Coordinates of C-alpha atoms in Angstrom, one line a residue:
X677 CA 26.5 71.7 98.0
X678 CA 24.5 68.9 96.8
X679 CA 22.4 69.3 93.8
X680 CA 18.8 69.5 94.1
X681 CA 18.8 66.8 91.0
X682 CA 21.1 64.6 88.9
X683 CA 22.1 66.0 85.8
X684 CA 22.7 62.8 84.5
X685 CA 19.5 62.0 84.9
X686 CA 18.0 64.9 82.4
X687 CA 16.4 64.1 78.9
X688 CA 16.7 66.8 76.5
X689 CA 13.1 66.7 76.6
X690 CA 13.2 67.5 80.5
X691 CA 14.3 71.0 79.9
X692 CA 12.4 71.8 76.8
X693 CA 16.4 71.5 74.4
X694 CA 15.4 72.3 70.8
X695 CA 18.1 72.8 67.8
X696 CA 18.1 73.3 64.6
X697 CA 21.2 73.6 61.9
X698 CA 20.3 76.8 59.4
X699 CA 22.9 76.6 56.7
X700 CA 23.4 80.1 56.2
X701 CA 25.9 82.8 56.8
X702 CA 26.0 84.0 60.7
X703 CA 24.3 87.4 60.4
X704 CA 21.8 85.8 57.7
X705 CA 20.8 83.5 60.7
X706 CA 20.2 86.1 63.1
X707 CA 17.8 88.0 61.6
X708 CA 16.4 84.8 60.3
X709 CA 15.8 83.7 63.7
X710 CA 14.9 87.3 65.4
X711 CA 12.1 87.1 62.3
X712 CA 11.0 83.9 63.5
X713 CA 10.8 84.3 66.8
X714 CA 9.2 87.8 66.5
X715 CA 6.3 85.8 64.1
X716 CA 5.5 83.4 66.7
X717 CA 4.7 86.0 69.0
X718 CA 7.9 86.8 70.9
X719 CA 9.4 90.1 71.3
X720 CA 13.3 90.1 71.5
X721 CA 14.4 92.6 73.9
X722 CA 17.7 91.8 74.5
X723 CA 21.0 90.9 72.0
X724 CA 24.4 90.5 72.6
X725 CA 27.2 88.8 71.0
X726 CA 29.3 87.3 73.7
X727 CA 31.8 85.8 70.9
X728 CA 32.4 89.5 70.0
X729 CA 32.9 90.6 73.7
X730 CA 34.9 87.8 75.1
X731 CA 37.6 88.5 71.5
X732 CA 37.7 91.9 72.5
X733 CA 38.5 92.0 76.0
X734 CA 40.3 88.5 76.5
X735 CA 41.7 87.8 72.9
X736 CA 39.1 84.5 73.0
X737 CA 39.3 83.8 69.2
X738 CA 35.7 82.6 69.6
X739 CA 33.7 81.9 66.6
X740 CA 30.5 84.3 65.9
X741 CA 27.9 83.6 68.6
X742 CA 24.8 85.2 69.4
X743 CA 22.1 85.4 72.2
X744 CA 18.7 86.3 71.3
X745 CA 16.3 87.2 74.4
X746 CA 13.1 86.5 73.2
X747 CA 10.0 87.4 75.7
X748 CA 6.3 86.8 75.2
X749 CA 5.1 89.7 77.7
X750 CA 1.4 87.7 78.6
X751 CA 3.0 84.4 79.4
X752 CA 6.2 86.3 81.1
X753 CA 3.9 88.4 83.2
X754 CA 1.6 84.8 84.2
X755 CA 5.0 83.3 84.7
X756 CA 6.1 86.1 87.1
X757 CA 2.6 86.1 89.3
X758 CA 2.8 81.9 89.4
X759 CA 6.5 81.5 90.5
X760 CA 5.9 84.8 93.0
X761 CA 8.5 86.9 90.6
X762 CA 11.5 84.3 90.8
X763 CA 11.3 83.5 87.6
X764 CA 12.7 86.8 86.3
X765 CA 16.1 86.1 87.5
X766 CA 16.1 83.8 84.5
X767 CA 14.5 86.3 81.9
X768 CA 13.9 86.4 79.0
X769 CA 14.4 82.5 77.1
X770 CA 17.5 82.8 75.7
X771 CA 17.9 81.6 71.4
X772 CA 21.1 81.1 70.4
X773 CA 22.7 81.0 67.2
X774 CA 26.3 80.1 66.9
X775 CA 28.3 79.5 63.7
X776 CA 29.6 75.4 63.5
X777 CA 31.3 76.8 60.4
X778 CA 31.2 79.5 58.3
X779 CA 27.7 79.5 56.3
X780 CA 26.4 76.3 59.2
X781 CA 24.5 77.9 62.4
X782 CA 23.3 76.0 64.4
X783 CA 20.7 77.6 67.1
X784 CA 19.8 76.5 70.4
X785 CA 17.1 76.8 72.9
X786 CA 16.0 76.0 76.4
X787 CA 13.0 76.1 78.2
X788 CA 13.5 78.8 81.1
X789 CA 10.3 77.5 82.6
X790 CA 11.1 73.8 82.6
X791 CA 14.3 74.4 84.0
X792 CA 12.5 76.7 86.6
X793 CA 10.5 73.7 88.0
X794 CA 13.0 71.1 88.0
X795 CA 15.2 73.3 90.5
X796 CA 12.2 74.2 92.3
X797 CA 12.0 78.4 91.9
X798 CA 8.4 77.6 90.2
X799 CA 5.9 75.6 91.5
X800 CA 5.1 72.3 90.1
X801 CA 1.3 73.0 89.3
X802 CA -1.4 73.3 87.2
X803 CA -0.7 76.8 86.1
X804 CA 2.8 76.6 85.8
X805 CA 1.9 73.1 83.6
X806 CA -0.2 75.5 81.6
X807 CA 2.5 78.5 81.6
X808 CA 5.1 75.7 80.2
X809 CA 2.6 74.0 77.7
X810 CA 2.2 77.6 76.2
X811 CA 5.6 78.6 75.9
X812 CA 6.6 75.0 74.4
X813 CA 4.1 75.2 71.7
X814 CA 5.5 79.0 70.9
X815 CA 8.6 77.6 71.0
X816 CA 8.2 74.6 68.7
X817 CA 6.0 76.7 66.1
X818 CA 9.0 79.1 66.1
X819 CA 11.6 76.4 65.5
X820 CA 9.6 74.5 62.7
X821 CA 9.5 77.4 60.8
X822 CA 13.3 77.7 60.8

């Protein structure tokens, strides 16, 4: 299988990458971010620690790491109707926060909706421009108040 593009050729930029260092213990950070995110107008409907679950049933000796699901229902529901529901295989826009070392998170994003039209499950319109314009700005008002 060939890929539809050449990851070598992606910019941070291209898929919306933001990150941020919190220097703060790991749990600290979480609700720290889940506050943030919740502020900018994101619900967060789904959390999991993946550090927790691969230690426990694979002995993985991973560091604390955690997923934060954070959904905007308006956009989500506009992003549902423009991409003709494909877009919710990707749902919701992932935050993560994992711990560099103990009392240094760092936390990580990507833009679900960039990455949507630059593998071609949303369409590369003027709605979907809008959709990802709205999402971004969330995004970065969220991550500038970490």
């Amino acid at each position: 299988m060939t890929l539809p593009i050449d990851p070598a050729q992606i910019e941070p930029d291209d898929i919306g990458a933001k990150q941020t260092t919190l220097e703060m213990d790991h749990e600290e950070a979480i609700e720290r971010v889940r506050e943030v995110f919740t502020d900018a107008g994101f619900g967060v409907p789904v959390e999991f620690s993946p550090s927790e679950l691969l230690n426990e049933k694979v002995d993985a000796d991973r560091d604390p790491y955690y997923v934060l699901g954070a959904c905007n229902p308006a956009v989500a529901d506009r992003a549902l109707d423009a991409t003709d529901g494909k877009l919710g295989a990707l749902f919701p826009c992932n935050v993560v926060v994992w711990e560099e070392e103990p009392g240094r998170q760092r936390v990580y994003h990507v833009s679900i909706m960039r990455i949507a039209r630059l593998v071609g499950m949303a369409p590369d319109d003027d709605e979907m421009a809008d959709i990802v314009a709205e999402t971004g700005e969330l995004v970065d008002n969220a991550f500038e108040e970490l």
